[in-house]
Tab-separated table of C-alpha atoms in Angstrom:
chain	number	residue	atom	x	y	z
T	1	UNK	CA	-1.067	82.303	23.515
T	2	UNK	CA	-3.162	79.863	24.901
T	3	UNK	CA	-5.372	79.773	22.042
T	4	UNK	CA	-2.153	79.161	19.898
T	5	UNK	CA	-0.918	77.335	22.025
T	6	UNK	CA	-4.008	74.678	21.442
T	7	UNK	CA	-3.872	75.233	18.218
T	8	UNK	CA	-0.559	73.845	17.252
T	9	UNK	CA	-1.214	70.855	19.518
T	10	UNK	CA	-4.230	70.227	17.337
T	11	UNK	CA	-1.807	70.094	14.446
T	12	UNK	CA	-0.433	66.723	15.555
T	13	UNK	CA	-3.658	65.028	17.364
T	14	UNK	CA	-5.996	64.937	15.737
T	15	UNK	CA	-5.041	66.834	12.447
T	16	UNK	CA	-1.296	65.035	11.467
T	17	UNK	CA	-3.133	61.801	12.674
T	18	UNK	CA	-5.881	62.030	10.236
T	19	UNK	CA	-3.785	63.877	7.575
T	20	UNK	CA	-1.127	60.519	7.282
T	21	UNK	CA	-3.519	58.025	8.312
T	22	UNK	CA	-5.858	58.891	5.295
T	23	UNK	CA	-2.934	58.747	3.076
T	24	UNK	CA	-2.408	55.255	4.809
T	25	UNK	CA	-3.361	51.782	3.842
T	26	UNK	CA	-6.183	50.463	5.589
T	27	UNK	CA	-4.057	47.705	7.802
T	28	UNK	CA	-1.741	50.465	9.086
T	29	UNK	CA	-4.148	53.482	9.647
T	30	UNK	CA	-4.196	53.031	13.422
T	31	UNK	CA	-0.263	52.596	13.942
T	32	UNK	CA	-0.095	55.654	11.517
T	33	UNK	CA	-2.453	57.515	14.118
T	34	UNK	CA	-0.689	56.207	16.994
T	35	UNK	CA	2.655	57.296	15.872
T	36	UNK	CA	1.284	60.788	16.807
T	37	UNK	CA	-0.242	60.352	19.596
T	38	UNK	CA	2.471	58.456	21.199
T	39	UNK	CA	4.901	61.108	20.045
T	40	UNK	CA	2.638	63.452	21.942
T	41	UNK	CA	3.165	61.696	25.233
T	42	UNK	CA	6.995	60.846	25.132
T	43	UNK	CA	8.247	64.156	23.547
T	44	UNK	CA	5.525	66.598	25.410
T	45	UNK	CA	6.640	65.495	29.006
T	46	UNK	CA	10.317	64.953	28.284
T	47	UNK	CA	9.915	68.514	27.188
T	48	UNK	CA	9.126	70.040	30.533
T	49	UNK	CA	11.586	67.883	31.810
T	50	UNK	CA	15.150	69.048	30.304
T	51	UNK	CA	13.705	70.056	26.790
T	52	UNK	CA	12.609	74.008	27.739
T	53	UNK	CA	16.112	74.645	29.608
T	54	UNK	CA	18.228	72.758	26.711
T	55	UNK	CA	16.645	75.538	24.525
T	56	UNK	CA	15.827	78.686	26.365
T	57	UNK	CA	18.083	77.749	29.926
T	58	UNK	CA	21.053	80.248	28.600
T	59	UNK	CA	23.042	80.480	26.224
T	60	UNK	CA	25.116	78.300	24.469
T	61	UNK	CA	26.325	77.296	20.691
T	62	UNK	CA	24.720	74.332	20.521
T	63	UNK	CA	22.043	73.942	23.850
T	64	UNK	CA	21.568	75.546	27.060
T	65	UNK	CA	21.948	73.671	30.033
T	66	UNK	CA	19.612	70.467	30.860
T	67	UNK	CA	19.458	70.938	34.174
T	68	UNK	CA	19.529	74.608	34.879
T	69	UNK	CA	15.669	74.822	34.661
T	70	UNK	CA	14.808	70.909	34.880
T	71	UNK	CA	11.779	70.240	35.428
T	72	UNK	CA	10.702	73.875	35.221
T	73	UNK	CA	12.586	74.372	38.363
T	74	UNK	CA	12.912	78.436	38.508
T	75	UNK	CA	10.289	79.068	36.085
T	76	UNK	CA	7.059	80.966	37.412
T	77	UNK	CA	3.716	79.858	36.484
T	78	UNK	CA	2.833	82.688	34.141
T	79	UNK	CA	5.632	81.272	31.739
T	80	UNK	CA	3.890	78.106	31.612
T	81	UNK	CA	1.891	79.132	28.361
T	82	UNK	CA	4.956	79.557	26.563
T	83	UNK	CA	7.023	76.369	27.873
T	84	UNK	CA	3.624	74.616	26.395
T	85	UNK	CA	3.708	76.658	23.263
T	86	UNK	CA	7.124	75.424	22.404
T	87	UNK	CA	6.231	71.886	23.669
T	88	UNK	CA	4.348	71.935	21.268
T	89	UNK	CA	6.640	72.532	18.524
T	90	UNK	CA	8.905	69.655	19.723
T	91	UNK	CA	5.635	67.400	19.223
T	92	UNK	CA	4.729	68.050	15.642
T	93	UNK	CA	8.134	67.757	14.819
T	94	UNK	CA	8.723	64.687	15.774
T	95	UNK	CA	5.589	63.287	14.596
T	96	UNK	CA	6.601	64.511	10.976
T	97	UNK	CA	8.900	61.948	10.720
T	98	UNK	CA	6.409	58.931	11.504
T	99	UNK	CA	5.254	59.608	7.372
T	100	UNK	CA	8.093	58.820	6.256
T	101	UNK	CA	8.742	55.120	7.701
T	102	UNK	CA	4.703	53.837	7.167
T	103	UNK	CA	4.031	49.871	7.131
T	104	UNK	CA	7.114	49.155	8.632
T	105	UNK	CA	8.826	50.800	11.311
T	106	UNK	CA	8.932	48.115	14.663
T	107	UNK	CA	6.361	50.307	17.254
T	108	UNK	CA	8.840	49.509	19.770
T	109	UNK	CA	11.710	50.900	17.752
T	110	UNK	CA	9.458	53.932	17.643
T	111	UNK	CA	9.179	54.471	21.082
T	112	UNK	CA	12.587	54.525	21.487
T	113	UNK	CA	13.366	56.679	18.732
T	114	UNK	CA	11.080	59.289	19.608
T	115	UNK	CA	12.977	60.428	23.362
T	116	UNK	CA	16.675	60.030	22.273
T	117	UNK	CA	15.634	61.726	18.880
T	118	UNK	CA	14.070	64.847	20.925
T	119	UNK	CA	16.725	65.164	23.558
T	120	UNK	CA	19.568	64.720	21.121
T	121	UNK	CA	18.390	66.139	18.113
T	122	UNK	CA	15.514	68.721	18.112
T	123	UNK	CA	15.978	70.303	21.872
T	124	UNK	CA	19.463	71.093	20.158
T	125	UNK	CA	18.107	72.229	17.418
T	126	UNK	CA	15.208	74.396	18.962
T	127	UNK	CA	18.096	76.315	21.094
T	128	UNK	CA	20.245	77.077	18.306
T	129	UNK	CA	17.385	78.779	15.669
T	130	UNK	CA	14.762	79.770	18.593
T	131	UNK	CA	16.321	80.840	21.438
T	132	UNK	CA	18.882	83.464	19.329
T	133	UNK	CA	21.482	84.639	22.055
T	134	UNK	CA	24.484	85.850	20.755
T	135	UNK	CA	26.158	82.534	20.268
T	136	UNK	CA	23.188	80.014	19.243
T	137	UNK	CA	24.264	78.683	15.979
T	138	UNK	CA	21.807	79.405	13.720
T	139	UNK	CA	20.018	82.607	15.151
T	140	UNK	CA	23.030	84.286	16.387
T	141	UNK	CA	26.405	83.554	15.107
T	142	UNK	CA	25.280	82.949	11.428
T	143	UNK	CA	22.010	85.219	11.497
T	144	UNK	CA	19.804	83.262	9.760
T	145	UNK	CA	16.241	84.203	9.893
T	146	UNK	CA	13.351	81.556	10.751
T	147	UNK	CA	10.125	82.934	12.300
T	148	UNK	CA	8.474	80.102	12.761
T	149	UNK	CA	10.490	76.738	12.283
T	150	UNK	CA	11.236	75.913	8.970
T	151	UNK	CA	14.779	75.022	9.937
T	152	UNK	CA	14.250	73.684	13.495
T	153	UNK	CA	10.938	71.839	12.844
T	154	UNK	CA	10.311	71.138	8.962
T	155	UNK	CA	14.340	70.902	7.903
T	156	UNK	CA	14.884	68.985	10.560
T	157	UNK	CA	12.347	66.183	10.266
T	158	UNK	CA	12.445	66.108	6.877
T	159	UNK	CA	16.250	64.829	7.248
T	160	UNK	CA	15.601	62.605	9.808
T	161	UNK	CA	12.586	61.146	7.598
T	162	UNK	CA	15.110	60.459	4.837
T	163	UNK	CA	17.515	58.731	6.900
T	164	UNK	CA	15.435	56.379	8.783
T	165	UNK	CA	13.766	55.678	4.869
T	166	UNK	CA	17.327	54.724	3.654
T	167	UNK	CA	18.141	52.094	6.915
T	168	UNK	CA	14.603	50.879	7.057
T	169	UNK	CA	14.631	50.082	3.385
T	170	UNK	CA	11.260	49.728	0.873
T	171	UNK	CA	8.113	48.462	1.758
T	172	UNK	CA	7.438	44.987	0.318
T	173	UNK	CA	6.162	45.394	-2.950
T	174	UNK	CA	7.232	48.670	-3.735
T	175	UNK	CA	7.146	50.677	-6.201
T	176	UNK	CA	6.266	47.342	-8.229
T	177	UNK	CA	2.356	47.696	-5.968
T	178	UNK	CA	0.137	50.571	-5.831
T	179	UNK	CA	0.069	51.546	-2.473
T	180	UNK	CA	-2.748	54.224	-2.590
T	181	UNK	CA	-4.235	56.217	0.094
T	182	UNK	CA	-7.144	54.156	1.534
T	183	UNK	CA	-8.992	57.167	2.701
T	184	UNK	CA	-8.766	60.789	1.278
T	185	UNK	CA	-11.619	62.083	2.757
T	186	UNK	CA	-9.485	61.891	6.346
T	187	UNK	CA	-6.727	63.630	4.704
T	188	UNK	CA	-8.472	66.278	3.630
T	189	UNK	CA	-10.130	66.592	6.554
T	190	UNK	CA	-6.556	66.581	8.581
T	191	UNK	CA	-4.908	68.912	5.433
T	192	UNK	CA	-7.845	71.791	6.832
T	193	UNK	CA	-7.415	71.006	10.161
T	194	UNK	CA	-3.538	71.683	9.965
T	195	UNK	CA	-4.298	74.885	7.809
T	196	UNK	CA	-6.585	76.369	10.971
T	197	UNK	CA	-3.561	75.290	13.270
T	198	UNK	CA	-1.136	76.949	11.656
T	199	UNK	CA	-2.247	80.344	12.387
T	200	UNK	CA	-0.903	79.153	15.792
T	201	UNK	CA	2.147	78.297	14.546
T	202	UNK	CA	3.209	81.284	13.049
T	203	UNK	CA	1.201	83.986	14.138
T	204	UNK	CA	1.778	83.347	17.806
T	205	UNK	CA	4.948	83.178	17.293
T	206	UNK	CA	5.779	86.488	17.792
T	207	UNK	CA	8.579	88.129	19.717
T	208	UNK	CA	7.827	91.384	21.407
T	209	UNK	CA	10.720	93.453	21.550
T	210	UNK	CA	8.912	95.329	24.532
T	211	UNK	CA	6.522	94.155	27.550
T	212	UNK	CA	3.241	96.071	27.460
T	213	UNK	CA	3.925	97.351	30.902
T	214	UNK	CA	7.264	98.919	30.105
T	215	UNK	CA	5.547	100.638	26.508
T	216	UNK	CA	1.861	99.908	25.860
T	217	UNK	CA	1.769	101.954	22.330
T	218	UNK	CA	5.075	100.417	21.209
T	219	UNK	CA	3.558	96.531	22.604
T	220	UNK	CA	0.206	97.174	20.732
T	221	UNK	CA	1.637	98.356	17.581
T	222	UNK	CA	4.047	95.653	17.079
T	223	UNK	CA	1.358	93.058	17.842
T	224	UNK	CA	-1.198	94.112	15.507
T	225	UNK	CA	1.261	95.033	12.685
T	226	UNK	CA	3.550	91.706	12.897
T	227	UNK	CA	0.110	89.574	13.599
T	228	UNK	CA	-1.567	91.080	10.595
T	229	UNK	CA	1.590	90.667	8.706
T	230	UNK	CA	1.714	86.821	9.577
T	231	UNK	CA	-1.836	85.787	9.391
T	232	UNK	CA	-1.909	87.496	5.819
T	233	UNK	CA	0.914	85.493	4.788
T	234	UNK	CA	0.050	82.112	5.968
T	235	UNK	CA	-2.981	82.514	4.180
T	236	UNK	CA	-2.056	84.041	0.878
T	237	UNK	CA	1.391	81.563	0.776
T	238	UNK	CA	-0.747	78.461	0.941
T	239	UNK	CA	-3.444	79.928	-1.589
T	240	UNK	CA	-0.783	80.457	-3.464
T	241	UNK	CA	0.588	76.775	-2.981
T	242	UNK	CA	-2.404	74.902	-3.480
T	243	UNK	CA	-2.309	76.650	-7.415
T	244	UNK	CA	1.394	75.760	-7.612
T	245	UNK	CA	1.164	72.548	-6.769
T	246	UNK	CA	-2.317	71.755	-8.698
T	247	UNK	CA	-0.380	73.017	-12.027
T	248	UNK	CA	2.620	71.106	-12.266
T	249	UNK	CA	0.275	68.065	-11.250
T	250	UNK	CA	-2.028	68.953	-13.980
T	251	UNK	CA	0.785	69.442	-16.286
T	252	UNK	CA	3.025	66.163	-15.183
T	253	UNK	CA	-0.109	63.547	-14.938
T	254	UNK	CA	-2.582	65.118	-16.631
T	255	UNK	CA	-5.238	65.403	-13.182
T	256	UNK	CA	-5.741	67.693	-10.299
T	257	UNK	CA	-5.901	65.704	-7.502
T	258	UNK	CA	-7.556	65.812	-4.164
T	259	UNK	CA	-4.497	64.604	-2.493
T	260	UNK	CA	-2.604	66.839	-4.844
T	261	UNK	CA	-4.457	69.861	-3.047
T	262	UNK	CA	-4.088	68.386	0.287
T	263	UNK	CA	-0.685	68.198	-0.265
T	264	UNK	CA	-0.148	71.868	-1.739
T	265	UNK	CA	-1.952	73.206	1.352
T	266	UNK	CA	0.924	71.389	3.894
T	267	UNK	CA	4.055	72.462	1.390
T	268	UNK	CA	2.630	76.196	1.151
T	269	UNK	CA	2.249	76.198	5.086
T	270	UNK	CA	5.694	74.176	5.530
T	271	UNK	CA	7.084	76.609	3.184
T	272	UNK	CA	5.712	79.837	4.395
T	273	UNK	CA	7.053	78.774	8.137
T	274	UNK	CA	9.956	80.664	8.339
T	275	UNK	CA	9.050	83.691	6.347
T	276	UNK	CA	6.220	84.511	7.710
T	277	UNK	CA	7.025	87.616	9.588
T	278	UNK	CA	9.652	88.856	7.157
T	279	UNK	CA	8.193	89.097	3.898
T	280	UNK	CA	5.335	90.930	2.475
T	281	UNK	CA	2.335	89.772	1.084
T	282	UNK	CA	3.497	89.794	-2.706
T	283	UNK	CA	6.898	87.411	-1.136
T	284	UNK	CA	4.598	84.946	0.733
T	285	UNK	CA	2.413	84.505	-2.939
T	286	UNK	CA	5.647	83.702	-4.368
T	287	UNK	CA	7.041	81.548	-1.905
T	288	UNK	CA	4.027	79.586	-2.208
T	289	UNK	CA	3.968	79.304	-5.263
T	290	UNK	CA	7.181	77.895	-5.945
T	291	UNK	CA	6.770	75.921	-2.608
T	292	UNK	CA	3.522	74.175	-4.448
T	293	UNK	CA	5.380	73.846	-7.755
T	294	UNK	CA	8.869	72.318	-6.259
T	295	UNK	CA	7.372	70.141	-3.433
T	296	UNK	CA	4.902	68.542	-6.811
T	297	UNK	CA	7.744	68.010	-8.657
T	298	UNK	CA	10.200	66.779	-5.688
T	299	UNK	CA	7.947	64.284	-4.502
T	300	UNK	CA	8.160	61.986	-7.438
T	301	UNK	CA	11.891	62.378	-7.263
T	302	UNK	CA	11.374	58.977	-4.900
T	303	UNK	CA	10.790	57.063	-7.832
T	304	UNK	CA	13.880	58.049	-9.966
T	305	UNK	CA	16.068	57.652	-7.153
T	306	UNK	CA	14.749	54.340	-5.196
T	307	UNK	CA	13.947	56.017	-1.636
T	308	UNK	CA	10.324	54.959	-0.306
T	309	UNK	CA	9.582	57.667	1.439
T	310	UNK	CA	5.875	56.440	2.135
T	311	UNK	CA	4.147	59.460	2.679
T	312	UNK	CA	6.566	61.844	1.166
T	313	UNK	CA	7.809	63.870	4.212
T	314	UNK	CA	10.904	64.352	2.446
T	315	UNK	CA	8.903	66.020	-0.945
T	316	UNK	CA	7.240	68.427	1.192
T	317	UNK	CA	8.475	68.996	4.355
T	318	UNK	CA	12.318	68.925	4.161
T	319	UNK	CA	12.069	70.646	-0.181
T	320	UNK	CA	9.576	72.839	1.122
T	321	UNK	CA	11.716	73.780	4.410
T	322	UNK	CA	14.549	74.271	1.883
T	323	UNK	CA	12.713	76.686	-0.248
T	324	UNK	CA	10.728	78.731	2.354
T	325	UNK	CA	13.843	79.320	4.300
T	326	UNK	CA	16.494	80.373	1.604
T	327	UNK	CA	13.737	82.474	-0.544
T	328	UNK	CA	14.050	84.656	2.942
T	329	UNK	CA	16.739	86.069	1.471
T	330	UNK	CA	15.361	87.011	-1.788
T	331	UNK	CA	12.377	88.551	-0.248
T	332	UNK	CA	12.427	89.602	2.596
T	333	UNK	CA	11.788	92.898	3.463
T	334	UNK	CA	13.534	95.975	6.502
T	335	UNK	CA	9.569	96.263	7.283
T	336	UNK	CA	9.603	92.631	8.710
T	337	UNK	CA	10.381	90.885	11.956
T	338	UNK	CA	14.340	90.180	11.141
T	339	UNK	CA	14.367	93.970	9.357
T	340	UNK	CA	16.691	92.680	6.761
T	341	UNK	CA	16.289	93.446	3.430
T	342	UNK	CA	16.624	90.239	0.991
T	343	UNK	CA	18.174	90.493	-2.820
T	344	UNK	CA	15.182	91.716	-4.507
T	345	UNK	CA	14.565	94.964	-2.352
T	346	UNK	CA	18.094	96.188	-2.391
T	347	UNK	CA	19.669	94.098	0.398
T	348	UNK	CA	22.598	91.826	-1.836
T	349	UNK	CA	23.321	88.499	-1.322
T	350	UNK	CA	24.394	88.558	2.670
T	351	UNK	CA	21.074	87.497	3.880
T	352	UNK	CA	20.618	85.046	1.181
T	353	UNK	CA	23.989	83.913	1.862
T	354	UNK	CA	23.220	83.668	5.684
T	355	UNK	CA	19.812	81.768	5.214
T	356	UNK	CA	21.969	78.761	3.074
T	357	UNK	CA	24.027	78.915	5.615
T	358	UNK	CA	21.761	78.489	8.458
T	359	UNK	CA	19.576	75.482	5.909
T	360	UNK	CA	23.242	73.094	5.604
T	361	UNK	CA	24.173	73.542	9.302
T	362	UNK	CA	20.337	71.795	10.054
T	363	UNK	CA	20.642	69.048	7.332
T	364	UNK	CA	24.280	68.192	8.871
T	365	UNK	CA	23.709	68.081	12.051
T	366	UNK	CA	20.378	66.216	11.373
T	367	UNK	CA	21.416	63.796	9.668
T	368	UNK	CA	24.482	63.005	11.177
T	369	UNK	CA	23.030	62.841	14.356
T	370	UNK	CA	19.738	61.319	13.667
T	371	UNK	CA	21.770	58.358	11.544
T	372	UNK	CA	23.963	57.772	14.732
T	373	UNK	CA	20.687	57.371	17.031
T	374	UNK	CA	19.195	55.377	14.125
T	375	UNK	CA	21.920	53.057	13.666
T	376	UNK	CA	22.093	51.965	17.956
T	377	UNK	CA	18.631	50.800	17.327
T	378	UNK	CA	18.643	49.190	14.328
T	379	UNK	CA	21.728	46.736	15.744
T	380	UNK	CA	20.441	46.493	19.033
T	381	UNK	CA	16.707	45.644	19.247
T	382	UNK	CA	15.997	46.261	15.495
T	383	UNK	CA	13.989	48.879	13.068
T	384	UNK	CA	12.126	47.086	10.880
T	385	UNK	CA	9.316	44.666	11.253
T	386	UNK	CA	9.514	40.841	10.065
T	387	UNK	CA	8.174	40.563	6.670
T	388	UNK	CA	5.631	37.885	7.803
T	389	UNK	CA	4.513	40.702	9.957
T	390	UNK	CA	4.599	43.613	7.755
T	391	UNK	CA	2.384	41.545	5.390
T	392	UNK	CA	-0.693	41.019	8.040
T	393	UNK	CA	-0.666	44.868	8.637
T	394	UNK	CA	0.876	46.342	11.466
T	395	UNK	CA	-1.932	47.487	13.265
T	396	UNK	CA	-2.998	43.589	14.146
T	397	UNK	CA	0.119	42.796	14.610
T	398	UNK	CA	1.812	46.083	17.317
T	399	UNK	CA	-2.321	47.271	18.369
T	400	UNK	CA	-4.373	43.394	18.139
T	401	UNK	CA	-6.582	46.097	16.164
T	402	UNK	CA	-7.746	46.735	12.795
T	403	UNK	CA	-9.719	50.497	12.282
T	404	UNK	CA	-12.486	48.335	10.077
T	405	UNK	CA	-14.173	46.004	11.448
T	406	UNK	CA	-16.561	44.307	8.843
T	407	UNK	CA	-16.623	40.662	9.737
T	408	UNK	CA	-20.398	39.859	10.799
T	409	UNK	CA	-21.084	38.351	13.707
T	410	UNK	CA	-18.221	40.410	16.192
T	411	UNK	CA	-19.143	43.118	18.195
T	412	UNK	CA	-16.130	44.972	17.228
T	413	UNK	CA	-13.125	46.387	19.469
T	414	UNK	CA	-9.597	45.081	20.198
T	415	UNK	CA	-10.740	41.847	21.618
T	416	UNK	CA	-12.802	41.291	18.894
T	417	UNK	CA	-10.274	41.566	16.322
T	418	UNK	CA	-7.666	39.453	18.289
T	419	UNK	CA	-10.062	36.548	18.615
T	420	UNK	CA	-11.001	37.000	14.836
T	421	UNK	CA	-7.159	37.726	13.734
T	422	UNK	CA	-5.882	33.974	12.607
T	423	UNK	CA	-8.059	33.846	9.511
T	424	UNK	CA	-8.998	37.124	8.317
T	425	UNK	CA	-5.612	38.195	7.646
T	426	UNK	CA	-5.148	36.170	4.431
T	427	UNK	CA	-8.430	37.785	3.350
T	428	UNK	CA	-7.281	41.335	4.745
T	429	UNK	CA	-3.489	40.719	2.700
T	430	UNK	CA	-5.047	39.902	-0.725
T	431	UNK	CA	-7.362	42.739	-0.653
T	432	UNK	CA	-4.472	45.348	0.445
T	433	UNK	CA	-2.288	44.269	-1.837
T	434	UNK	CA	-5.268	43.995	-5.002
T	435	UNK	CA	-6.346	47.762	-4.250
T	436	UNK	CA	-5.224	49.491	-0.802
């Protein structure tokens, strides 16, 4: 657990930083990065704070009560590793989001966001898929499986992306402008570092049904059965996805892509998520597969439909949440985790009725919720930055940085760039806009 536990902590700093801040243009790299880390800070303590007893506290429909293990009050230091482990979840998933809203989003507005967004959103949302007493939402009342998160973590953010994309509005300049990544290599070197972190995600998220003292044989067998099981299909779903996604490029545009790969690795993973312990090997190809395929073909739905969802969150993680979490119920098999049988081995349409269930209840309350906390900012202190603003780049504007520094004659570093920052940014703007 602690290895997982570091592992999916990885997944947001450094590997989500460098994943969207290689997709990035050059003048918003670093508030890109920072989006992350920041989310870190804000959403990791806030966790300890009311977020572990709002999910795991007691039961509940919706949450658990804030204050009934605030501040970890009652919980014993050996349970630290797993309040951390789930801290971690709340992290990544609210750094998902940051994607979405690139170039534009105030920092400020951010740091707002991110709190209100956790406590009022996600910690909600964590109780009612994670914690699975009798009456949590999801897990318990409509039985919807979801091993890992694709409701409560990929679902969710990828709502909350698309909502804060329709009241932010489009970047200037697009889709008229090519805004291209400015620097693949860091995404594919954040797509692999996400792929090695997801093995925490999923395969340490197992649930024993026994302690080892109470049954060692029963303990061991479940954990290197279900841990086989889940480590197999990570890896074999986002194989799988990588192909999926590679072919419908090849076949729409003509090219494989290295972001096109990068991108099939995250929608495989993302899709994979919640099946991971209840399928078999030849389910998670499949998934994948049609994860890879979908999410290629979703993303470009942002064109037809006028939504500038910068670094297409939406495409891949809320589509591939979608598809990883409903095809539970086509494949899924009694061997699993849930022990449900899905359509295809004999089990009718209850569980795939149940997981389509459990995927609207997590848009709704979402994106009902997530507009309401999105709204208070936006007509009290403001989303969006001024144009003037969002033209110079955001990170000289929110950071007094820029990540490259290739004036001669400066030493480099924040004060640097600030003393530099009056007549470079003409320079910087006409470059961006030419080719970034």
């Amino acid at each position: 657990m602690l290895v997982a536990t570091a592992f999916v902590l990885m997944m947001t700093v450094p590997a989500l930083a460098l994943f969207y801040g290689g997709m990035s243009r050059s003048k918003s790299v670093l508030n890109m990065m920072m989006m992350s880390f920041i989310a870190a800070a804000i959403v990791g303590i806030l966790y300890v704070a009311v977020g572990w007893s709002m999910g795991f506290g007691g039961k509940g429909t919706f949450f658990a009560n804030p204050f009934e293990l605030f501040w970890l009050d009652g919980v014993t230091t050996d349970n630290y590793i797993y309040v951390m482990f789930q801290m971690t979840f709340a992290i990544i998933t609210a750094a998902l989001i940051s994607g979405a809203v690139a170039d534009r989003l105030k920092f400020s507005a951010w740091v707002v966001f991110l709190p209100l967004w956790a406590l009022i959103v996600y910690f909600p949302m964590a109780h009612m898929v994670f914690s699975c007493t009798d009456d949590s939402l999801i897990c318990g009342r409509i039985g919807a499986q979801d091993y890992a998160g694709g409701t409560a973590v990929h679902i969710n953010a990828g709502v909350a992306a698309l909502v804060l994309v329709l009241l932010l509005g489009k970047r200037i300049g697009w889709p008229r402008e090519q805004m291209r990544p400015h620097n693949l290599t860091l995404t594919m070197l954040g797509a692999g570092m996400l792929w090695l972190g997801w093995y925490g995600f999923n395969v340490g998220s197992i649930v024993f049904g026994t302690s080892f003292d109470e049954d060692p044989e029963a303990f061991l067998s479940q954990f290197y059965s279900e841990t086989g099981r889940t480590f197999a299909n990570t890896t074999l779903a986002t194989m799988a996805a990588i192909l999926g996604w590679l072919l419908i490029e090849r076949l729409l545009h003509g090219k494989a892509t290295s972001l096109g790969a990068a991108s099939g690795i995250v929608a495989g993973l993302v899709a994979i998520t919640p099946a991971a312990g209840a399928v078999d090997i030849s389910g998670a190809v499949a998934i994948g597969l049609v994860a890879g395929a979908v999410c290629a073909w979703a993303v470009g739905l942002k064109y037809k439909l006028g939504y500038d969802d910068s670094l297409d969150v939406v495409g891949v993680h809320l589509v591939g949440g979608i598809v990883g979490t409903v095809l539970i119920g086509v494949f899924s098999t009694a061997e699993g985790a849930g022990g449900v049988n899905g359509l295809l081995y004999g089990g009718g349409f209850s569980s795939l009725g149940a997981q389509t269930l459990g995927v609207l209840v997590a848009v709704l309350y979402s994106g009902i919720l997530t507009t309401v906390i999105a709204l208070a900012i936006k007509y009290t202190m403001g989303l969006r930055l001024d144009e003037e603003d969002e033209v110079n780049g955001i990170d000289l504007v929110a950071h007094g940085e820029s990540a490259y520094d290739l004036h001669s004659g400066t030493s480099g570093g924040s004060s640097s760039v600030l003393a530099a920052s009056t007549a470079p940014v003409a320079t910087t703007t006409k470059t961006e806009g030419a080719s970034a």
